[in-house]
Coordinates of C-alpha atoms and ligand atoms in Angstrom, one line a residue:
M1 CA 84.0 117.8 99.9
N2 CA 85.7 117.9 103.4
I3 CA 88.8 115.8 103.7
L4 CA 90.6 114.7 106.8
V5 CA 94.4 113.9 106.6
V6 CA 95.9 112.3 109.7
G7 CA 99.6 113.0 110.1
G8 CA 101.8 116.1 110.1
G9 CA 105.1 115.7 108.3
G10 CA 106.5 116.4 104.8
R11 CA 104.7 113.4 103.4
E12 CA 101.3 114.8 104.6
H13 CA 102.2 118.2 103.1
A14 CA 102.8 116.4 99.7
I15 CA 99.5 114.5 100.0
V16 CA 97.5 117.6 100.9
K17 CA 99.1 119.6 98.0
K18 CA 98.1 116.9 95.6
L19 CA 94.5 116.6 97.0
R20 CA 94.2 120.4 96.5
E21 CA 94.4 119.9 92.7
N22 CA 90.9 118.4 92.8
S23 CA 88.3 121.3 92.5
E24 CA 85.7 119.4 94.4
V25 CA 87.8 119.5 97.5
K26 CA 86.7 122.4 99.7
R27 CA 88.2 122.0 103.2
I28 CA 91.2 119.8 104.2
F29 CA 91.7 119.3 107.9
C30 CA 95.1 118.1 108.9
L31 CA 95.7 116.5 112.3
P32 CA 98.1 117.9 113.5
G33 CA 99.6 119.3 110.2
N34 CA 102.5 121.8 110.6
G35 CA 103.4 125.4 110.3
G36 CA 104.0 125.4 106.6
M37 CA 100.8 123.7 105.6
E38 CA 98.4 126.3 107.1
Q39 CA 97.8 128.0 103.8
I40 CA 96.4 124.9 102.1
A41 CA 94.9 123.1 105.1
D42 CA 93.2 123.7 108.4
C43 CA 95.8 122.4 110.8
V44 CA 94.3 121.3 114.2
P45 CA 96.6 120.5 117.1
I46 CA 95.4 117.0 117.8
S47 CA 98.2 114.4 117.7
A48 CA 97.8 111.7 115.1
K49 CA 98.5 109.1 117.8
E50 CA 95.7 110.4 120.0
L51 CA 93.1 108.2 118.4
D52 CA 90.1 109.3 120.6
G53 CA 90.7 112.9 119.7
V54 CA 91.0 112.1 116.0
I55 CA 87.8 110.1 116.0
E56 CA 85.9 112.8 118.0
F57 CA 87.1 115.4 115.5
A58 CA 86.0 113.4 112.5
R59 CA 82.6 112.8 114.1
A60 CA 82.0 116.5 114.6
H61 CA 83.2 117.8 111.2
D62 CA 81.2 116.2 108.4
I63 CA 84.2 114.5 106.8
D64 CA 83.5 113.0 103.4
F65 CA 86.9 111.1 103.0
A66 CA 89.8 110.5 105.3
V67 CA 93.5 109.7 104.5
V68 CA 95.4 108.1 107.3
A69 CA 99.0 108.7 106.3
Q70 CA 101.1 107.9 109.4
D71 CA 102.1 104.5 110.7
D72 CA 101.1 104.7 114.4
P73 CA 97.4 105.6 113.9
L74 CA 97.2 102.9 111.2
A75 CA 98.6 100.3 113.6
L76 CA 96.2 101.5 116.3
G77 CA 93.1 101.0 114.1
C78 CA 92.3 104.5 113.0
V79 CA 90.9 103.3 109.7
D80 CA 88.7 100.7 111.5
R81 CA 87.3 103.4 113.8
L82 CA 86.6 105.9 110.9
H83 CA 84.9 103.1 108.9
A84 CA 82.7 102.4 112.0
L85 CA 81.6 106.0 111.7
G86 CA 80.7 105.4 108.0
I87 CA 83.6 107.6 106.7
P88 CA 85.4 106.2 103.6
C89 CA 89.2 106.1 104.1
F90 CA 92.5 105.6 102.3
G91 CA 94.7 103.4 104.4
P92 CA 94.8 99.8 105.7
D93 CA 92.9 98.6 108.7
A94 CA 94.8 97.5 111.8
Q95 CA 95.0 93.8 110.7
A96 CA 96.6 94.7 107.4
A97 CA 98.8 97.4 108.9
R98 CA 100.6 94.5 110.8
I99 CA 102.7 94.2 107.6
E100 CA 104.6 97.2 109.0
S101 CA 103.8 97.2 112.7
S102 CA 105.1 93.7 113.3
K103 CA 108.3 92.7 111.4
V104 CA 107.8 89.1 112.6
F105 CA 104.3 89.1 111.0
A106 CA 105.8 90.4 107.7
K107 CA 108.7 87.9 107.7
D108 CA 106.5 84.9 108.5
L109 CA 104.1 86.0 105.7
M110 CA 107.1 86.1 103.3
K111 CA 108.4 82.8 104.4
K112 CA 104.9 81.1 104.1
Y113 CA 104.3 82.5 100.6
G114 CA 107.8 82.2 99.2
I115 CA 108.4 85.9 98.8
P116 CA 112.2 86.5 98.6
T117 CA 113.7 88.1 101.8
A118 CA 116.7 87.6 104.1
D119 CA 116.8 84.4 106.2
Y120 CA 115.9 85.1 109.8
Q121 CA 115.3 83.8 113.3
V122 CA 112.9 85.3 115.9
F123 CA 113.7 85.6 119.7
D124 CA 111.4 86.4 122.6
A125 CA 114.1 86.4 125.3
P126 CA 117.6 87.9 125.4
E127 CA 119.2 84.7 126.7
A128 CA 118.2 82.7 123.6
A129 CA 119.2 85.6 121.3
L130 CA 122.6 85.9 122.9
A131 CA 123.2 82.1 122.7
Y132 CA 122.4 82.3 119.0
L133 CA 124.9 85.1 118.5
D134 CA 127.7 82.9 119.7
E135 CA 127.2 80.6 116.7
A136 CA 126.1 83.1 114.0
A137 CA 128.0 84.4 111.0
Y138 CA 128.8 88.2 110.8
P139 CA 127.8 90.8 109.7
L140 CA 124.2 90.2 110.7
V141 CA 121.2 92.5 111.2
I142 CA 119.1 92.8 114.5
K143 CA 115.6 94.3 114.3
A144 CA 113.1 95.3 117.0
D145 CA 109.8 93.7 116.1
G146 CA 107.6 96.8 116.5
L147 CA 107.5 100.4 115.3
A148 CA 110.7 102.3 116.2
L149 CA 110.7 105.4 114.0
G150 CA 112.9 103.7 111.5
K151 CA 115.6 103.4 114.1
G152 CA 115.1 99.8 115.4
V153 CA 117.5 98.2 113.0
V154 CA 121.2 97.6 113.9
I155 CA 123.8 96.2 111.5
C156 CA 126.3 94.3 113.5
Q157 CA 129.8 93.6 112.3
D158 CA 130.8 91.3 115.2
R159 CA 129.6 89.4 118.3
R160 CA 130.4 92.4 120.6
Q161 CA 128.2 94.8 118.6
A162 CA 125.4 92.3 118.4
G163 CA 125.5 91.6 122.1
D164 CA 125.3 95.4 122.8
A165 CA 122.3 95.7 120.4
I166 CA 120.4 92.9 122.1
G167 CA 121.2 94.5 125.5
Q168 CA 119.8 97.9 124.3
I169 CA 116.7 96.6 122.4
M170 CA 115.6 93.7 124.7
E171 CA 117.0 94.5 128.1
Q172 CA 117.2 98.3 128.3
R173 CA 114.1 98.6 125.9
A174 CA 115.6 101.5 123.9
F175 CA 112.5 101.3 121.7
G176 CA 110.0 100.4 124.4
E177 CA 107.7 97.5 123.8
A178 CA 108.8 97.3 120.2
G179 CA 111.8 95.5 121.5
S180 CA 110.1 92.7 123.4
R181 CA 110.8 90.4 120.4
V182 CA 113.7 90.7 117.9
L183 CA 114.5 89.3 114.5
I184 CA 118.1 88.4 113.7
E185 CA 118.6 88.2 109.9
R186 CA 121.2 87.6 107.3
F187 CA 123.0 90.7 106.0
L188 CA 122.3 91.4 102.4
T189 CA 124.1 93.7 99.9
G190 CA 123.0 95.5 96.8
P191 CA 121.4 98.8 95.7
E192 CA 118.2 99.7 97.6
V193 CA 114.9 100.7 95.9
S194 CA 111.7 102.0 97.4
V195 CA 108.6 101.2 95.5
L196 CA 105.3 102.6 96.7
A197 CA 102.1 101.0 95.2
F198 CA 98.4 101.8 95.3
T199 CA 96.4 98.7 96.0
D200 CA 92.8 97.9 96.7
G201 CA 93.6 94.4 97.8
K202 CA 93.1 92.8 94.4
T203 CA 94.8 95.1 91.9
I204 CA 98.3 96.6 92.5
C205 CA 99.7 99.7 90.7
P206 CA 103.3 100.5 91.5
M207 CA 104.2 104.2 91.4
V208 CA 107.4 105.7 90.1
S209 CA 110.4 104.1 91.9
S210 CA 112.6 106.1 94.3
M211 CA 115.8 106.0 96.3
D212 CA 116.0 107.1 99.9
H213 CA 119.2 108.1 101.7
K214 CA 118.7 106.8 105.2
R215 CA 122.0 107.5 106.9
A216 CA 122.7 111.0 108.5
G217 CA 126.2 111.4 107.0
E218 CA 127.6 111.9 103.6
G219 CA 128.8 108.7 101.8
D220 CA 126.1 106.7 103.7
T221 CA 127.9 107.0 107.1
G222 CA 126.5 107.8 110.5
P223 CA 123.3 106.7 112.2
N224 CA 120.1 105.8 110.4
T225 CA 117.5 108.5 110.1
G226 CA 113.9 108.7 108.8
G227 CA 115.5 109.7 105.4
M228 CA 117.7 112.6 104.5
G229 CA 116.7 112.9 100.8
T230 CA 115.2 111.0 97.9
V231 CA 115.3 110.9 94.1
A232 CA 112.8 109.5 91.6
P233 CA 112.9 107.5 89.4
N234 CA 115.5 105.1 90.8
P235 CA 117.9 104.2 87.9
Y236 CA 118.7 100.8 89.4
Y237 CA 115.0 99.8 88.9
S238 CA 115.1 98.7 85.3
P239 CA 112.0 97.5 83.4
Q240 CA 113.3 93.9 83.8
V241 CA 113.7 94.3 87.6
A242 CA 110.2 95.9 87.7
Q243 CA 108.7 92.8 86.0
Q244 CA 110.5 90.4 88.4
C245 CA 109.3 92.4 91.4
M246 CA 105.7 92.4 90.1
E247 CA 105.8 88.6 89.6
R248 CA 107.8 87.5 92.6
I249 CA 107.0 90.2 95.2
F250 CA 104.1 92.6 94.5
L251 CA 101.4 90.3 93.4
P252 CA 102.4 87.5 95.8
T253 CA 102.2 89.9 98.7
I254 CA 98.7 91.2 98.0
R255 CA 97.5 87.7 97.4
A256 CA 99.1 86.5 100.6
M257 CA 97.4 89.2 102.6
E258 CA 94.1 88.3 101.0
A259 CA 94.6 84.6 101.8
E260 CA 95.4 85.5 105.4
G261 CA 92.1 87.3 105.7
C262 CA 93.5 90.8 105.9
P263 CA 93.5 92.2 102.4
F264 CA 95.7 95.4 102.2
K265 CA 94.0 98.6 100.9
G266 CA 96.0 101.8 100.7
C267 CA 99.6 102.5 99.8
L268 CA 101.9 99.6 100.3
Y269 CA 105.6 100.5 100.4
F270 CA 108.2 97.9 99.4
G271 CA 111.7 98.5 100.6
L272 CA 113.7 96.3 98.3
M273 CA 117.4 95.3 97.9
L274 CA 118.6 94.2 94.5
T275 CA 120.9 91.4 95.5
E276 CA 122.9 89.0 93.3
E277 CA 120.1 86.4 93.9
G278 CA 117.5 88.9 92.6
P279 CA 115.3 91.5 94.3
M280 CA 114.5 90.8 98.0
V281 CA 112.2 92.6 100.5
I282 CA 114.0 94.4 103.3
E283 CA 110.8 95.8 104.8
Y284 CA 107.2 96.7 104.1
N285 CA 105.6 99.9 105.2
C286 CA 101.8 100.3 105.3
R287 CA 101.9 104.0 104.1
F288 CA 103.7 106.4 101.8
G289 CA 107.4 106.8 102.6
D290 CA 108.7 110.1 103.9
P291 CA 110.6 111.6 102.0
E292 CA 109.6 109.2 99.2
A293 CA 106.2 110.8 98.8
Q294 CA 107.9 114.2 98.3
V295 CA 109.5 113.0 95.0
V296 CA 106.9 110.5 93.8
L297 CA 103.6 112.5 94.2
P298 CA 104.9 115.6 92.3
L299 CA 105.4 113.2 89.3
L300 CA 101.8 111.9 89.5
K301 CA 99.6 113.3 86.7
T302 CA 96.3 111.5 87.6
D303 CA 94.0 113.1 90.2
L304 CA 95.1 111.6 93.6
L305 CA 91.7 111.8 95.3
S306 CA 90.1 109.7 92.4
I307 CA 92.8 107.1 92.9
M308 CA 92.3 107.0 96.6
Q309 CA 88.5 106.7 96.1
A310 CA 89.1 103.8 93.7
V311 CA 91.3 102.1 96.3
E312 CA 88.5 102.4 98.9
G313 CA 85.8 101.3 96.4
E314 CA 88.0 98.4 95.1
T315 CA 87.8 99.7 91.5
L316 CA 91.5 100.4 91.0
D317 CA 91.4 98.1 87.9
R318 CA 89.3 100.8 86.1
I319 CA 91.8 103.6 86.6
N320 CA 94.7 104.5 84.3
I321 CA 97.4 106.1 86.4
E322 CA 99.8 108.4 84.5
W323 CA 103.2 109.7 85.5
S324 CA 105.4 112.5 84.2
Q325 CA 108.4 111.4 82.3
G326 CA 110.8 113.7 84.2
A327 CA 112.7 113.3 87.5
A328 CA 112.4 114.7 91.0
A329 CA 114.9 115.2 93.9
C330 CA 114.2 116.1 97.5
V331 CA 116.9 117.4 99.9
I332 CA 116.0 117.3 103.6
L333 CA 117.1 120.3 105.8
A334 CA 117.5 119.0 109.3
S335 CA 118.2 120.4 112.8
G336 CA 121.8 120.1 114.0
G337 CA 122.1 117.0 116.1
Y338 CA 119.3 115.0 114.4
P339 CA 118.7 112.0 114.7
G340 CA 120.1 112.5 118.2
S341 CA 119.0 115.4 120.4
Y342 CA 118.6 118.8 118.8
E343 CA 117.4 122.3 119.7
T344 CA 114.0 123.7 118.4
G345 CA 112.5 127.1 118.1
K346 CA 115.0 128.4 115.6
R347 CA 113.6 131.0 113.2
I348 CA 113.4 129.9 109.5
T349 CA 113.9 132.2 106.6
I350 CA 112.6 131.1 103.2
P351 CA 112.7 133.5 100.1
E352 CA 109.2 134.6 99.1
Q353 CA 109.8 133.7 95.4
L354 CA 111.1 130.3 94.5
P355 CA 111.6 128.9 91.0
E356 CA 108.4 127.3 89.6
N357 CA 109.9 123.8 89.6
V358 CA 110.7 124.0 93.3
T359 CA 108.4 123.1 96.2
I360 CA 109.2 123.3 99.9
Y361 CA 107.5 120.6 101.9
H362 CA 107.3 121.5 105.6
A363 CA 107.8 118.8 108.2
G364 CA 109.1 119.9 111.6
D365 CA 108.1 123.5 111.9
K366 CA 105.3 125.6 113.5
L367 CA 103.9 129.1 113.0
T368 CA 104.4 131.4 116.0
L369 CA 104.0 135.2 116.5
D370 CA 107.7 135.4 115.5
G371 CA 107.0 133.6 112.2
L372 CA 108.0 130.1 111.2
V373 CA 110.3 128.3 113.7
T374 CA 111.7 124.8 113.8
S375 CA 110.0 122.2 115.9
G376 CA 111.4 118.8 114.8
G377 CA 114.4 117.0 113.5
R378 CA 113.6 116.9 109.8
V379 CA 112.4 120.5 109.3
L380 CA 111.9 121.0 105.5
G381 CA 112.2 119.0 102.3
V382 CA 113.2 120.9 99.2
T383 CA 111.9 119.2 96.1
A384 CA 112.6 120.1 92.5
T385 CA 111.2 118.5 89.4
A386 CA 112.9 118.7 86.0
D387 CA 113.4 116.8 82.7
T388 CA 116.5 115.1 84.1
L389 CA 117.7 114.0 87.5
S390 CA 120.8 116.2 87.2
Q391 CA 118.7 119.3 86.6
A392 CA 116.3 118.4 89.5
L393 CA 119.3 118.0 91.9
E394 CA 120.8 121.2 90.7
S395 CA 117.5 123.2 91.3
A396 CA 116.9 121.5 94.7
Y397 CA 120.4 122.3 96.0
A398 CA 120.3 125.9 94.6
A399 CA 117.0 126.5 96.4
A400 CA 118.3 124.8 99.6
Q401 CA 121.1 127.4 99.7
T402 CA 118.6 130.3 100.0
I403 CA 117.0 128.8 103.1
H404 CA 118.3 129.3 106.6
F405 CA 117.9 128.4 110.2
E406 CA 120.4 128.1 113.0
G407 CA 122.1 124.7 113.0
M408 CA 120.6 123.6 109.7
F409 CA 122.4 120.7 108.1
L410 CA 121.9 118.7 104.9
R411 CA 123.6 115.9 103.0
K412 CA 125.4 117.2 99.9
D413 CA 125.5 113.9 98.1
I414 CA 121.8 113.1 97.6
G415 CA 121.4 111.4 94.2
R416 CA 125.2 110.9 93.7
H417 CA 125.0 107.2 93.1
A418 CA 121.9 107.5 91.0
L419 CA 123.6 110.1 88.8
A420 CA 126.8 108.1 88.5
L421 CA 124.8 105.1 87.2
L422 CA 122.9 107.3 84.7
E423 CA 126.2 108.7 83.4
D424 CA 127.8 105.3 83.1
Ligands
AMP1 P1 114.4 98.9 107.7 O1 114.0 99.8 108.8 O2 114.0 97.4 107.9 O3 114.2 99.4 106.3 O4 116.0 98.9 107.8 C1 116.7 100.1 107.7 C2 117.9 99.9 106.8 O5 118.8 98.9 107.3 C3 117.6 99.5 105.4 O6 117.2 100.5 104.5 C4 118.9 98.8 105.0 O7 119.8 99.8 104.5 C5 119.4 98.2 106.2 N1 119.0 96.8 106.3 C6 117.9 96.3 106.9 N2 117.9 94.9 106.7 C7 119.0 94.6 106.1 C8 119.6 93.3 105.7 N3 119.0 92.2 106.0 N4 120.8 93.4 105.1 C9 121.4 94.5 104.9 N5 120.9 95.7 105.2 C10 119.7 95.8 105.9
LIG2 N1 111.8 106.9 104.2 C1 111.5 105.7 104.8 C2 110.2 105.5 105.4 O1 109.3 106.3 105.2 O2 110.0 104.6 106.1

């Protein structure tokens, strides 16, 4: 079989590695892929956002199955267009992808179907938003409606910060068109859990839970990033919480999408906060998380391609999905300055031999005549699996120490809260 994977980060590397385990898979084309994936996929320099190029490539290459892994092509209708060519796909169509691409769509869906989430207001004009801020209670959270690389969320402690945020998002358009509408919502507190789930629109199978570390600095300080590290499973996600989430959030969400005429097929990501009032949805994503995929997929025992085909064929109820009992940890190695501006083109050194339980997922790098060099903010994800979380973290950090590029930085406290809870 020939497989097409659309996207080029660490998440796509984790997906490709897993698809490679199926012996029927012959070629995997990754658009655009990255420097570290070249050994297991044919990386083609077509941007995942350049939909015409992606579709032209698919038409010309006898693709048997496609996995659209990145948010922008999903929102732009990549799956709709691949389906129109007769290519089976894993991923939601554009209508269903609105669950991520429009926060207002997602919040209105939750409100209509009674799915627990923070109370909110929607504003289309800065004047009305600013007037609301004069009366509001603080802290509060301001979110750009559209896709903003995980950076369109500002937690505001007071009126001044909130006014600045509205100015940046709605007036200066720091996130472009994504900021033409904003949500202002109640600030919630509690541990955060990421749950990715396979769903064919009728059946939903949650994967092993995970915990992301979104802030750039240690102790959860500094600006939000795409994610600086993950652990799985998330110890806050007890069987009792899992049951509540299934009854109050997961099943109601896929039924709501079906009732709205846009059933969701693919990987649905629930960003949850475990509040004193019970689990609430902070956000939905219409795809695997990055770097959540880098800890969840290594624990998957069942063949990934078979699951993806069952999602597309709407036969997920016939598959038994199995997971390893152990744990996984992923530490991101980032370019100095990320998530702000950073330099690229720095040579990367990685030891030839790594321990068997360690995998390096490449994200922001490219292969040049000089070897592997950095080309993005999040450069590598060092994942280790082990029987326990503490062993997984130890292996991931030990391997991270053997890797080098100029300006490299990492958070040293990935998994610290999770370990403290386990040791309690
Ligand atoms: P999002 O992009 O919607 O996941 O938001 C990014 C991060 O902002 C989340 O992971 C939370 O840590 C935080 N956040 C978002 N919404 C809220 C909220 N209503 N209350 C508290 N924190 C929030
Ligand atoms: N790690 C968060 C995300 O993928 O959106």
